[in-house]
Coordinates of C-alpha atoms in Angstrom, one line a residue:
M13 CA 141.8 306.9 82.8
Q14 CA 139.6 309.1 80.8
S15 CA 136.3 310.3 81.7
N16 CA 135.0 311.5 78.5
G17 CA 136.3 308.7 76.2
A18 CA 138.6 310.9 74.2
G19 CA 141.7 309.3 73.3
Q20 CA 145.2 310.7 74.0
G21 CA 145.9 312.0 70.6
Q22 CA 149.4 312.3 68.7
E23 CA 149.3 316.0 70.0
S24 CA 149.5 315.2 73.6
T25 CA 153.2 315.0 73.7
D26 CA 153.5 318.3 72.2
L27 CA 151.1 319.9 74.3
S28 CA 152.6 318.8 77.5
C29 CA 156.0 319.2 77.6
L30 CA 157.9 322.5 78.3
N31 CA 159.8 322.5 75.3
S32 CA 156.8 324.1 73.3
A33 CA 156.6 326.8 75.9
Q34 CA 160.4 327.5 75.5
N35 CA 160.1 327.6 71.9
G36 CA 158.1 330.9 72.0
E37 CA 154.6 329.5 72.7
S38 CA 152.7 331.7 75.0
S39 CA 149.1 332.7 75.9
T40 CA 147.9 336.0 74.6
A41 CA 145.7 336.4 77.8
G42 CA 146.8 338.6 80.5
G43 CA 146.9 337.5 84.1
T44 CA 148.2 334.0 83.9
H45 CA 150.5 332.0 85.5
S46 CA 153.3 330.4 83.8
N47 CA 151.5 327.1 84.1
G48 CA 149.1 328.6 81.8
L49 CA 146.1 328.8 84.5
L50 CA 144.4 332.0 85.6
S51 CA 145.6 333.2 89.0
S52 CA 143.3 332.7 92.0
T53 CA 144.6 335.9 93.3
D54 CA 144.0 337.9 90.1
N55 CA 141.4 340.0 91.6
G56 CA 140.0 340.9 88.2
N57 CA 142.8 343.2 87.3
G58 CA 144.6 341.1 84.9
V59 CA 147.7 341.0 86.7
G60 CA 149.5 337.5 87.0
T61 CA 152.4 336.7 89.0
S62 CA 155.2 333.9 88.3
N63 CA 158.5 333.6 90.5
G64 CA 157.8 336.9 91.7
S65 CA 157.4 339.0 88.3
A66 CA 154.5 340.5 87.0
T67 CA 153.1 342.0 83.8
G68 CA 151.0 344.6 83.4
P69 CA 147.1 344.6 82.3
G70 CA 146.6 344.0 78.7
S71 CA 150.4 343.4 78.0
G72 CA 149.5 340.2 76.2
T73 CA 152.8 338.5 77.2
S74 CA 152.9 335.3 79.0
A75 CA 154.4 335.5 82.6
A76 CA 156.4 332.2 81.8
P77 CA 160.0 332.1 83.0
T78 CA 162.6 331.9 80.2
A79 CA 164.9 329.0 80.9
S80 CA 168.5 329.5 80.4
G81 CA 170.5 327.4 77.9
S82 CA 172.0 325.7 80.8
E83 CA 168.6 324.7 82.3
V84 CA 167.3 323.5 79.1
G85 CA 170.4 321.5 78.8
S86 CA 169.8 319.8 82.1
L87 CA 166.2 319.3 81.2
K88 CA 167.3 317.3 78.0
K89 CA 169.6 315.1 80.2
K90 CA 166.8 314.0 82.5
K91 CA 165.0 310.9 81.9
R92 CA 162.2 311.4 79.7
L93 CA 159.0 311.0 81.3
S94 CA 156.5 308.3 80.3
Q95 CA 152.9 309.4 79.2
A96 CA 151.8 307.9 82.7
E97 CA 154.1 309.9 84.6
E98 CA 153.2 313.3 82.8
D99 CA 149.6 312.4 83.3
V100 CA 150.1 312.1 87.2
I101 CA 152.2 315.4 87.2
R102 CA 149.3 317.3 85.4
L103 CA 147.0 315.7 87.8
I104 CA 148.8 316.9 90.7
G105 CA 149.3 320.4 89.4
Q106 CA 145.7 320.8 88.6
H107 CA 144.8 319.6 92.3
L108 CA 147.5 322.4 93.6
H109 CA 146.0 324.8 91.5
G110 CA 142.5 324.1 92.9
L111 CA 144.1 324.7 96.4
G112 CA 145.4 328.0 95.2
L113 CA 149.2 326.9 95.4
N114 CA 150.0 328.6 92.1
Q115 CA 153.6 329.2 92.8
T116 CA 153.9 325.9 93.7
V117 CA 152.5 324.6 90.2
D118 CA 154.5 326.8 88.5
L119 CA 157.8 325.2 90.0
L120 CA 156.3 321.8 89.2
M121 CA 155.8 322.2 85.6
Q122 CA 159.0 324.0 85.1
E123 CA 160.9 321.4 86.8
S124 CA 159.2 318.3 85.1
G125 CA 159.0 320.0 81.5
C126 CA 155.2 319.5 81.4
R127 CA 152.1 321.7 81.2
L128 CA 148.8 321.7 82.8
E129 CA 147.1 322.4 79.2
H130 CA 147.3 323.6 75.8
S131 CA 148.0 327.3 75.3
S132 CA 144.5 327.6 73.4
A133 CA 142.7 326.0 76.2
T134 CA 144.3 328.4 79.0
K135 CA 143.2 331.4 76.8
F136 CA 139.5 329.8 76.4
R137 CA 139.4 329.0 80.1
N138 CA 140.6 332.7 81.1
H139 CA 138.0 334.3 78.5
V140 CA 135.2 332.3 79.9
M141 CA 136.1 333.0 83.5
E142 CA 135.9 336.8 82.6
G143 CA 132.9 336.9 80.7
E144 CA 134.7 337.8 77.5
W145 CA 132.3 335.9 75.2
D146 CA 133.5 337.0 71.9
K147 CA 136.9 336.2 72.6
A148 CA 135.8 332.9 73.9
E149 CA 133.9 332.1 70.6
N150 CA 137.0 333.0 68.6
D151 CA 139.1 330.6 71.0
L152 CA 136.7 327.6 69.8
N153 CA 138.1 328.2 66.3
E154 CA 141.8 327.5 67.6
L155 CA 140.5 324.5 69.6
R156 CA 138.5 323.0 66.8
A157 CA 141.6 321.3 65.3
L158 CA 142.3 319.6 68.6
M159 CA 139.0 318.0 68.8
H160 CA 137.8 314.8 67.8
S161 CA 134.2 315.5 67.3
P162 CA 133.1 318.5 65.1
N163 CA 129.8 318.5 66.3
A164 CA 131.0 319.5 69.9
I165 CA 132.0 322.8 68.8
V166 CA 128.2 323.9 68.1
R167 CA 127.4 322.4 71.5
M168 CA 130.0 324.6 73.1
K169 CA 129.0 327.6 71.3
F170 CA 125.5 326.9 72.3
L171 CA 126.3 326.8 75.9
L172 CA 128.7 329.9 75.7
L173 CA 125.8 331.9 74.0
Q174 CA 123.2 330.6 76.6
Q175 CA 125.5 331.9 79.4
K176 CA 125.9 335.3 77.7
Y177 CA 122.3 335.5 76.9
L178 CA 121.2 335.0 80.8
E179 CA 124.1 337.6 81.9
Y180 CA 122.6 340.3 79.5
L181 CA 119.1 339.5 81.1
E182 CA 120.1 339.9 84.5
D183 CA 121.9 343.1 83.8
G184 CA 118.7 344.3 82.3
K185 CA 120.0 344.6 78.7
V186 CA 117.1 343.1 77.1
L187 CA 117.9 344.2 73.5
E188 CA 121.2 342.6 73.7
A189 CA 119.7 339.4 75.0
L190 CA 117.2 339.5 72.2
Q191 CA 120.0 339.9 69.8
V192 CA 121.9 336.7 70.9
L193 CA 118.8 334.9 71.0
R194 CA 117.7 335.7 67.5
G195 CA 120.9 336.4 65.8
E196 CA 123.5 333.9 67.6
L197 CA 121.6 331.0 69.4
T198 CA 118.9 330.5 66.7
P199 CA 120.9 330.2 63.5
L200 CA 123.2 327.4 65.3
K201 CA 119.9 325.1 64.6
Y202 CA 120.5 323.3 67.8
N203 CA 118.4 322.3 70.8
T204 CA 115.5 324.3 69.5
D205 CA 113.3 323.2 72.7
R206 CA 115.7 324.8 74.6
I207 CA 115.7 328.0 72.8
H208 CA 112.0 328.3 73.4
V209 CA 112.5 327.5 77.2
L210 CA 115.2 330.7 77.1
S211 CA 113.0 332.9 75.0
G212 CA 110.4 332.6 77.8
Y213 CA 113.0 334.2 80.3
L214 CA 112.5 337.4 78.7
M215 CA 109.2 338.0 80.4
C216 CA 111.1 337.7 83.7
S217 CA 110.6 340.9 85.8
H218 CA 113.6 341.0 87.6
A219 CA 116.9 339.2 88.2
E220 CA 115.6 336.9 91.0
D221 CA 112.8 335.7 89.1
L222 CA 115.0 335.0 86.3
K223 CA 117.4 332.7 88.6
A224 CA 114.7 330.9 90.1
K225 CA 113.0 330.1 86.6
A226 CA 116.5 329.2 85.0
E227 CA 117.7 327.3 88.0
W228 CA 120.7 329.4 87.5
E229 CA 123.4 331.1 90.0
G230 CA 123.4 334.4 88.4
K231 CA 126.3 336.3 86.8
G232 CA 129.5 335.5 88.3
T233 CA 132.1 333.2 89.2
A234 CA 130.0 330.3 90.2
S235 CA 127.9 330.1 87.0
R236 CA 130.9 330.2 84.9
C237 CA 132.8 327.6 86.8
R238 CA 129.8 325.4 86.2
L239 CA 129.7 326.2 82.6
L240 CA 133.4 325.6 82.3
D241 CA 132.8 322.3 83.7
K242 CA 130.2 321.3 80.9
L243 CA 132.7 322.9 78.4
Q244 CA 135.7 320.9 79.3
T245 CA 133.8 317.6 78.8
Y246 CA 133.8 318.2 75.1
L247 CA 137.7 318.7 75.2
P248 CA 140.1 315.9 74.9
P249 CA 142.1 315.5 78.3
S250 CA 145.3 316.0 76.4
V251 CA 144.1 319.6 76.0
M252 CA 142.4 320.5 79.1
L253 CA 141.9 318.1 82.1
P254 CA 138.4 317.2 83.1
P255 CA 137.4 319.3 86.1
R256 CA 138.9 317.7 89.7
R257 CA 140.3 314.7 87.8
M258 CA 142.5 313.6 90.9
Q259 CA 139.4 313.7 93.3
T260 CA 137.3 311.8 90.6
L261 CA 140.2 309.0 90.6
L262 CA 140.6 308.8 94.1
R263 CA 136.9 308.6 94.8
Q264 CA 136.7 305.7 92.4
A265 CA 139.3 303.9 93.9
V266 CA 137.8 304.4 97.3
E267 CA 134.5 302.9 96.0
L268 CA 136.2 300.1 94.1
Q269 CA 137.9 299.0 97.5
R270 CA 134.5 299.0 99.3
D271 CA 132.8 297.4 96.4
R272 CA 135.5 294.5 96.6
C273 CA 135.2 294.2 100.5
L274 CA 133.3 291.1 101.5
Y275 CA 132.2 292.5 104.5
H276 CA 131.2 296.2 104.1
N277 CA 127.9 296.9 105.5
T278 CA 127.5 300.8 106.1
K279 CA 125.9 303.1 103.7
L280 CA 128.2 304.4 101.1
D281 CA 129.7 307.8 101.5
S282 CA 131.1 309.2 98.6
S283 CA 133.2 311.9 100.5
L284 CA 136.8 311.5 100.6
D285 CA 136.8 313.1 104.0
S286 CA 135.2 310.1 105.5
V287 CA 138.2 307.6 104.8
S288 CA 141.8 307.8 104.9
L289 CA 143.9 307.7 101.7
L290 CA 146.6 306.4 103.3
L291 CA 145.3 302.8 104.0
D292 CA 143.7 300.4 102.1
H293 CA 139.7 299.8 103.1
V294 CA 139.7 296.9 105.4
C295 CA 136.6 295.2 106.9
S296 CA 137.9 291.8 108.3
R297 CA 138.1 289.5 111.2
S298 CA 141.6 291.2 112.0
V299 CA 139.8 294.4 112.5
L300 CA 136.9 293.6 114.7
H301 CA 136.9 297.3 116.2
S302 CA 136.6 298.9 112.6
P303 CA 133.4 300.9 112.4
H304 CA 132.5 298.8 109.3
W305 CA 132.9 295.5 111.0
K306 CA 130.7 296.7 113.8
Q307 CA 127.8 296.5 111.2
F308 CA 128.3 292.9 110.5
P309 CA 125.7 290.4 112.2
C310 CA 128.2 287.6 113.6
Y311 CA 127.4 287.4 117.2
T312 CA 124.3 286.1 119.2
Q313 CA 123.0 289.2 121.0
Q314 CA 119.8 287.6 122.0
I315 CA 118.2 284.1 122.2
L316 CA 114.2 284.1 122.2
T317 CA 112.9 281.1 123.9
E318 CA 109.2 282.0 124.3
H319 CA 108.1 279.2 121.9
C320 CA 107.4 276.0 123.0
N321 CA 108.0 274.0 120.0
E322 CA 109.9 274.0 116.4
V323 CA 110.2 277.7 115.0
W324 CA 109.3 277.3 111.4
F325 CA 109.4 281.1 110.1
C326 CA 110.7 284.5 111.1
K327 CA 110.2 287.7 109.3
F328 CA 110.9 291.3 110.2
S329 CA 108.3 294.0 109.1
N330 CA 109.1 296.2 106.3
D331 CA 109.9 299.2 108.6
G332 CA 112.4 297.1 110.5
T333 CA 110.5 297.9 114.0
K334 CA 109.1 294.5 114.7
L335 CA 109.6 290.7 114.1
A336 CA 106.9 288.0 113.6
T337 CA 107.8 284.5 114.3
G338 CA 105.8 281.6 113.6
S339 CA 105.9 278.0 115.5
K340 CA 104.4 274.6 115.6
D341 CA 103.2 275.6 118.9
T342 CA 100.3 277.3 116.9
T343 CA 101.3 280.6 117.8
V344 CA 102.7 283.7 116.2
I345 CA 104.8 285.9 118.4
I346 CA 105.3 289.8 117.5
W347 CA 108.4 291.2 118.9
Q348 CA 109.1 294.7 119.2
V349 CA 112.6 296.0 118.1
D350 CA 114.2 298.7 120.4
P351 CA 115.6 301.4 118.1
E352 CA 118.5 302.2 120.3
T353 CA 119.8 298.8 121.8
H354 CA 118.1 296.6 119.0
Q355 CA 116.9 294.1 121.7
L356 CA 113.6 292.5 121.0
K357 CA 110.7 292.3 123.6
L358 CA 107.6 290.2 123.4
L359 CA 104.8 292.4 122.2
R360 CA 101.9 290.2 121.7
T361 CA 101.1 286.7 121.0
L362 CA 98.4 285.6 118.5
E363 CA 97.1 282.0 119.1
G364 CA 94.6 279.4 117.3
H365 CA 96.7 278.5 114.3
A366 CA 95.8 274.6 114.9
Y367 CA 98.2 273.4 112.5
G368 CA 101.1 275.5 113.4
V369 CA 102.6 278.5 111.3
S370 CA 104.8 277.8 108.6
Y371 CA 104.8 281.2 106.6
L372 CA 104.2 284.6 107.4
A373 CA 103.8 287.8 105.4
W374 CA 103.7 291.6 106.5
S375 CA 101.5 293.9 104.4
P376 CA 103.3 296.7 102.8
D377 CA 102.3 299.2 105.5
D378 CA 102.9 296.6 108.3
M379 CA 99.5 297.1 109.6
Y380 CA 98.4 293.5 108.8
L381 CA 100.1 290.3 109.2
I382 CA 98.8 286.9 107.3
A383 CA 99.9 283.4 108.7
C384 CA 99.7 280.2 106.9
G385 CA 99.8 276.8 108.1
P386 CA 101.7 273.5 106.6
D387 CA 100.5 271.4 103.7
D388 CA 97.5 269.8 105.7
C389 CA 96.2 273.5 106.6
S390 CA 93.2 274.8 104.5
E391 CA 93.1 278.2 106.4
L392 CA 95.0 281.2 106.6
W393 CA 94.7 283.8 109.2
L394 CA 94.8 287.9 108.6
W395 CA 95.7 289.6 111.8
N396 CA 95.5 293.5 112.6
V397 CA 99.0 293.6 114.3
Q398 CA 98.4 296.9 115.8
T399 CA 95.2 295.8 117.8
G400 CA 96.0 292.1 117.8
E401 CA 92.5 291.4 116.4
L402 CA 91.9 288.6 113.7
R403 CA 90.5 290.4 110.8
T404 CA 89.9 287.6 108.5
K405 CA 90.1 283.5 108.7
M406 CA 90.1 282.5 105.1
S407 CA 89.3 278.8 103.7
Q408 CA 87.7 278.2 100.4
S409 CA 87.6 274.5 100.8
H410 CA 88.5 271.8 103.5
E411 CA 90.5 270.2 100.6
D412 CA 92.6 273.3 100.0
S413 CA 96.1 273.6 101.0
L414 CA 97.1 277.1 101.8
T415 CA 100.9 277.1 102.4
S416 CA 102.0 280.4 101.0
V417 CA 100.8 283.8 100.6
A418 CA 102.3 287.2 99.1
W419 CA 100.6 290.7 99.4
N420 CA 100.0 292.9 96.5
P421 CA 102.0 296.4 96.6
D422 CA 98.8 298.3 96.9
G423 CA 98.0 296.5 100.4
K424 CA 94.6 295.7 99.4
R425 CA 94.8 292.6 97.9
F426 CA 96.9 289.0 98.3
V427 CA 97.8 285.9 96.4
T428 CA 97.6 282.6 98.2
G429 CA 97.9 278.8 97.3
G430 CA 99.5 275.4 98.0
Q431 CA 100.5 272.1 96.5
R432 CA 96.7 270.8 95.9
G433 CA 96.2 273.2 93.0
Q434 CA 94.8 276.2 94.6
F435 CA 95.8 279.8 93.5
Y436 CA 93.6 282.5 94.7
Q437 CA 93.7 286.4 94.6
C438 CA 91.6 287.6 97.6
D439 CA 90.8 291.0 99.3
L440 CA 91.2 291.9 102.9
D441 CA 88.1 290.3 103.9
G442 CA 89.2 287.0 102.2
N443 CA 86.7 287.4 99.4
L444 CA 87.7 285.6 96.1
L445 CA 88.8 287.9 93.4
D446 CA 90.2 285.8 91.0
S447 CA 91.8 282.0 91.0
W448 CA 94.1 280.1 88.6
E449 CA 93.2 276.6 88.2
G450 CA 95.5 273.6 88.4
V451 CA 98.6 275.3 89.7
R452 CA 100.5 273.4 92.5
V453 CA 102.1 276.4 94.4
Q454 CA 105.2 275.8 96.6
C455 CA 106.1 279.7 96.9
L456 CA 104.6 283.1 95.8
W457 CA 106.0 286.6 95.4
C458 CA 104.2 289.7 93.8
L459 CA 106.2 291.8 91.8
G460 CA 106.5 295.7 92.4
D461 CA 104.2 296.5 89.3
G462 CA 101.3 295.0 91.2
R463 CA 100.5 292.7 88.1
A464 CA 102.9 289.9 87.8
V465 CA 102.9 287.1 90.4
L466 CA 105.9 284.7 90.6
A467 CA 105.1 281.2 91.8
S468 CA 107.3 278.2 92.1
D469 CA 105.6 274.8 91.5
T470 CA 105.9 271.3 91.7
H471 CA 107.4 271.0 88.2
Q472 CA 110.7 272.6 89.5
R473 CA 110.3 275.9 87.9
I474 CA 109.0 279.4 88.7
R475 CA 106.5 281.2 86.5
G476 CA 104.9 284.5 86.1
Y477 CA 101.2 285.0 86.3
N478 CA 99.2 288.1 85.2
F479 CA 95.7 288.1 87.0
E480 CA 94.7 290.8 84.7
D481 CA 95.0 289.5 81.2
L482 CA 95.2 285.9 82.5
T483 CA 98.7 285.1 81.0
D484 CA 101.6 283.2 82.3
R485 CA 105.1 282.5 81.4
N486 CA 108.0 280.5 82.4
I487 CA 111.0 282.6 84.0
V488 CA 113.1 279.8 85.9
Q489 CA 113.7 276.2 85.3
E490 CA 115.7 274.0 88.0
D491 CA 116.5 270.4 87.8
H492 CA 115.4 269.8 91.4
P493 CA 112.4 270.9 93.3
I494 CA 112.4 274.5 94.5
M495 CA 111.6 274.6 98.1
S496 CA 111.2 278.3 98.6
F497 CA 112.3 281.6 97.1
T498 CA 112.6 285.3 97.7
V499 CA 113.1 288.4 95.5
S500 CA 115.5 291.4 95.9
K501 CA 114.0 294.7 96.5
N502 CA 114.2 296.0 93.1
G503 CA 112.8 292.7 91.4
R504 CA 115.7 291.8 89.5
L505 CA 117.0 288.9 91.3
A506 CA 115.6 285.6 93.1
L507 CA 117.2 283.7 95.7
L508 CA 116.2 280.1 95.5
N509 CA 116.5 277.1 98.0
V510 CA 116.7 274.1 95.7
A511 CA 116.4 270.5 97.2
T512 CA 119.8 268.5 97.5
Q513 CA 121.5 271.6 95.6
G514 CA 121.5 274.4 98.2
V515 CA 121.1 278.3 97.4
H516 CA 120.8 279.6 93.9
L517 CA 120.9 283.0 92.5
W518 CA 118.9 283.9 89.1
D519 CA 118.5 287.0 87.3
L520 CA 114.8 287.2 86.6
Q521 CA 115.3 289.9 83.7
D522 CA 117.8 287.9 81.9
R523 CA 116.5 284.6 83.1
V524 CA 119.7 283.1 83.8
L525 CA 121.3 281.2 86.7
V526 CA 124.0 283.9 88.1
R527 CA 125.6 281.6 91.0
K528 CA 125.4 278.6 93.1
Y529 CA 126.5 279.3 96.8
Q530 CA 128.4 276.4 98.6
G531 CA 128.4 275.2 102.0
V532 CA 124.9 274.9 103.0
T533 CA 123.2 271.6 103.7
Q534 CA 119.9 271.5 102.0
G535 CA 117.6 268.3 101.7
F536 CA 114.0 268.1 101.2
Y537 CA 113.1 270.3 104.5
T538 CA 111.8 273.5 103.4
I539 CA 114.7 276.5 104.3
H540 CA 114.1 280.1 103.6
S541 CA 117.0 282.3 102.6
C542 CA 117.0 286.0 102.2
F543 CA 119.1 289.2 101.0
G544 CA 120.2 291.7 103.4
G545 CA 122.7 294.4 104.4
H546 CA 123.3 297.8 102.8
N547 CA 122.3 297.5 99.0
E548 CA 121.4 293.9 99.7
D549 CA 124.9 293.0 99.4
F550 CA 124.6 289.7 101.4
I551 CA 122.7 286.8 101.1
A552 CA 121.9 284.4 104.5
S553 CA 120.4 281.1 104.5
G554 CA 119.5 278.4 107.3
S555 CA 120.9 275.0 106.9
E556 CA 120.0 271.3 108.1
D557 CA 123.6 271.3 109.6
H558 CA 122.3 273.8 112.3
K559 CA 124.2 276.6 110.9
V560 CA 123.2 280.0 109.5
Y561 CA 125.6 280.6 106.4
I562 CA 126.1 284.1 105.0
W563 CA 127.7 285.0 101.7
H564 CA 128.5 288.1 99.9
R565 CA 126.2 288.2 96.8
R566 CA 129.3 288.1 94.5
G567 CA 131.1 285.1 96.0
E568 CA 130.2 281.4 96.1
L569 CA 132.1 280.7 99.1
P570 CA 130.5 281.4 102.7
I571 CA 132.2 284.5 104.3
A572 CA 130.4 283.5 107.7
E573 CA 129.1 280.3 109.4
L574 CA 127.1 281.2 112.5
T575 CA 126.7 278.5 115.2
G576 CA 124.7 278.3 117.9
H577 CA 121.4 276.3 117.1
T578 CA 121.0 272.7 117.8
R579 CA 118.7 271.5 115.1
T580 CA 117.7 272.6 111.5
V581 CA 117.6 276.5 111.1
N582 CA 114.5 276.8 108.8
C583 CA 114.4 280.5 108.2
V584 CA 116.6 283.6 108.4
S585 CA 115.5 287.2 107.9
W586 CA 117.8 290.4 107.8
N587 CA 116.4 293.5 109.2
P588 CA 115.6 295.8 106.2
V589 CA 116.4 299.2 108.1
I590 CA 119.1 298.0 110.6
P591 CA 121.8 296.2 108.5
G592 CA 123.7 294.8 111.5
L593 CA 120.5 292.9 112.7
L594 CA 119.8 289.2 111.5
A595 CA 117.1 286.8 113.1
S596 CA 117.3 283.0 112.6
A597 CA 114.4 280.3 113.5
S598 CA 115.1 276.8 114.2
D599 CA 113.6 273.3 114.9
D600 CA 115.4 273.7 118.4
G601 CA 112.7 276.0 119.6
T602 CA 114.6 279.3 119.7
V603 CA 114.9 282.3 117.6
R604 CA 118.3 283.7 117.5
V605 CA 119.0 287.3 117.3
W606 CA 122.5 288.0 115.5
G607 CA 124.1 291.5 115.8
P608 CA 127.6 293.3 115.4
A609 CA 130.3 291.8 117.6
P610 CA 130.6 294.1 121.0
F611 CA 134.2 295.6 121.9
L612 CA 136.3 292.6 122.7
D613 CA 139.9 292.3 123.6
S614 CA 141.9 289.7 121.7
Q615 CA 141.3 286.5 124.0
E616 CA 137.5 287.2 123.9
A617 CA 137.7 287.9 120.2
D618 CA 139.0 284.5 119.5
G619 CA 136.3 282.8 121.5
L620 CA 133.9 284.9 119.2
N621 CA 135.5 283.6 116.0
E622 CA 134.7 280.1 117.2
N623 CA 131.0 280.9 116.9
C624 CA 131.7 282.9 113.5
S625 CA 133.9 280.9 111.5
N626 CA 135.2 281.2 107.8
M627 CA 135.2 284.9 108.2
D628 CA 138.3 285.6 106.0
S629 CA 137.9 282.5 103.8

């Protein structure tokens, strides 16, 4: 694996084998180990150690041990290492060097017959870390022949001279710094905008002012290490390994395992200290007590029975602190989510929706809640959730059907419509701002730009409508009626419940069908699905077979089937803040709150699995 895209050139065999070192190739820089790297115990005196021997300052001789004829012969008799094996040894050597285990690195390189890096790269590294900028520039000429991009030399030289310039300024050597700027940086004719910025640093009154304006650590090991990290990106890995390459590869492996895990539902942590490298990452039913599994909602932690008829809709607030449920019993109930126990308790009941409540939408700031009714309802209600007061009861005509609503991101407007051809944009007082004639709306969604509104209609499609320039365009076309849809937070993906077909995932940007999810029973009832979990990696949907289905976004087969409801599950809502909390509303008159499984012994876990099937399918 290569981070900078540079290929392993023909020189890699010559660069990494010890034979080249034993044939007289040595570093001209003092203070180096036989592995070619600057000693971490050098203390700036230029004295290096190897197997107990030392060289004097400025001696210009390598501290590499001299192999006897028998040792060389034994090395030749050994199996020749493959390129992959050599790469692994170099990665291990680099990691050990970073830990300060330089004598161990010397022994590893000697016994394996490999080198960490080319001798020219070693000299370059040492000169950079010692601040010997003229020598480092000369090293670039040696490295030029080993590089695949001639332009990289100019970029590397610019970075070197920039560090040299800043260090002169910090030391108060303004004339020397000015000479670097005018006589060395400017003639490169590279990144003139940056040169103008650098020239402004001449006006800094003191070193701290310079560090603050340049966002620079100052002269010393820290800034030179950062510089070296940048410089290494231009060198082929066969010449000099990218910085901390083993840690990078391990981190990528851990992230890939997490990414492939169907049940992982915790915030990603890029630190290797948070995982064990000795075991593969696992989140499955067989590891119920793992910290990751405990974030997956598969267990009925609460059943809300306060509604006295079918529950048609449920929706968590944007801040995750409340749940709103709408029912055929003409009420909306607002539930408070306990931040510690995640238990829900009744906060208030909003009454008077004569036709029942089939759709709910929270305002972006969660201050207001809009309630819509079924097809024969011509009204919508805009409630102040904090006070429980009805702010607006809107109806344009008794012949209207206002069954869906979506908030504009500014929180000052909303759009509403229905299947009888109404499509309105209104303010918080219900005043009509704009209208679109002849659009039979099934479901609505406002995109994040505040201009485009997505609407599914009776022509089995989703179109985008712009109320500012009055343009519209086709985005999604299905072969069957779109009963409902929802959009991911980033506005890229749409999740559709399609009559007789199930749940479909569309890419709104590329306008392509991404995936069809299997298992759910979807007829001509309106069922609402949702995205959920960390990074919205999961998809949940109700079903006419009384179950809640959960899929990983990348897989067509369900990873969980949650049972407990006794009639059609009309709607599911995943808490946007608490990734292990899911709510489902059903025609059985209940709302079930699903959470992570409690700590169970094996017998209890078997009982839980009966209510949470297909977890490892």
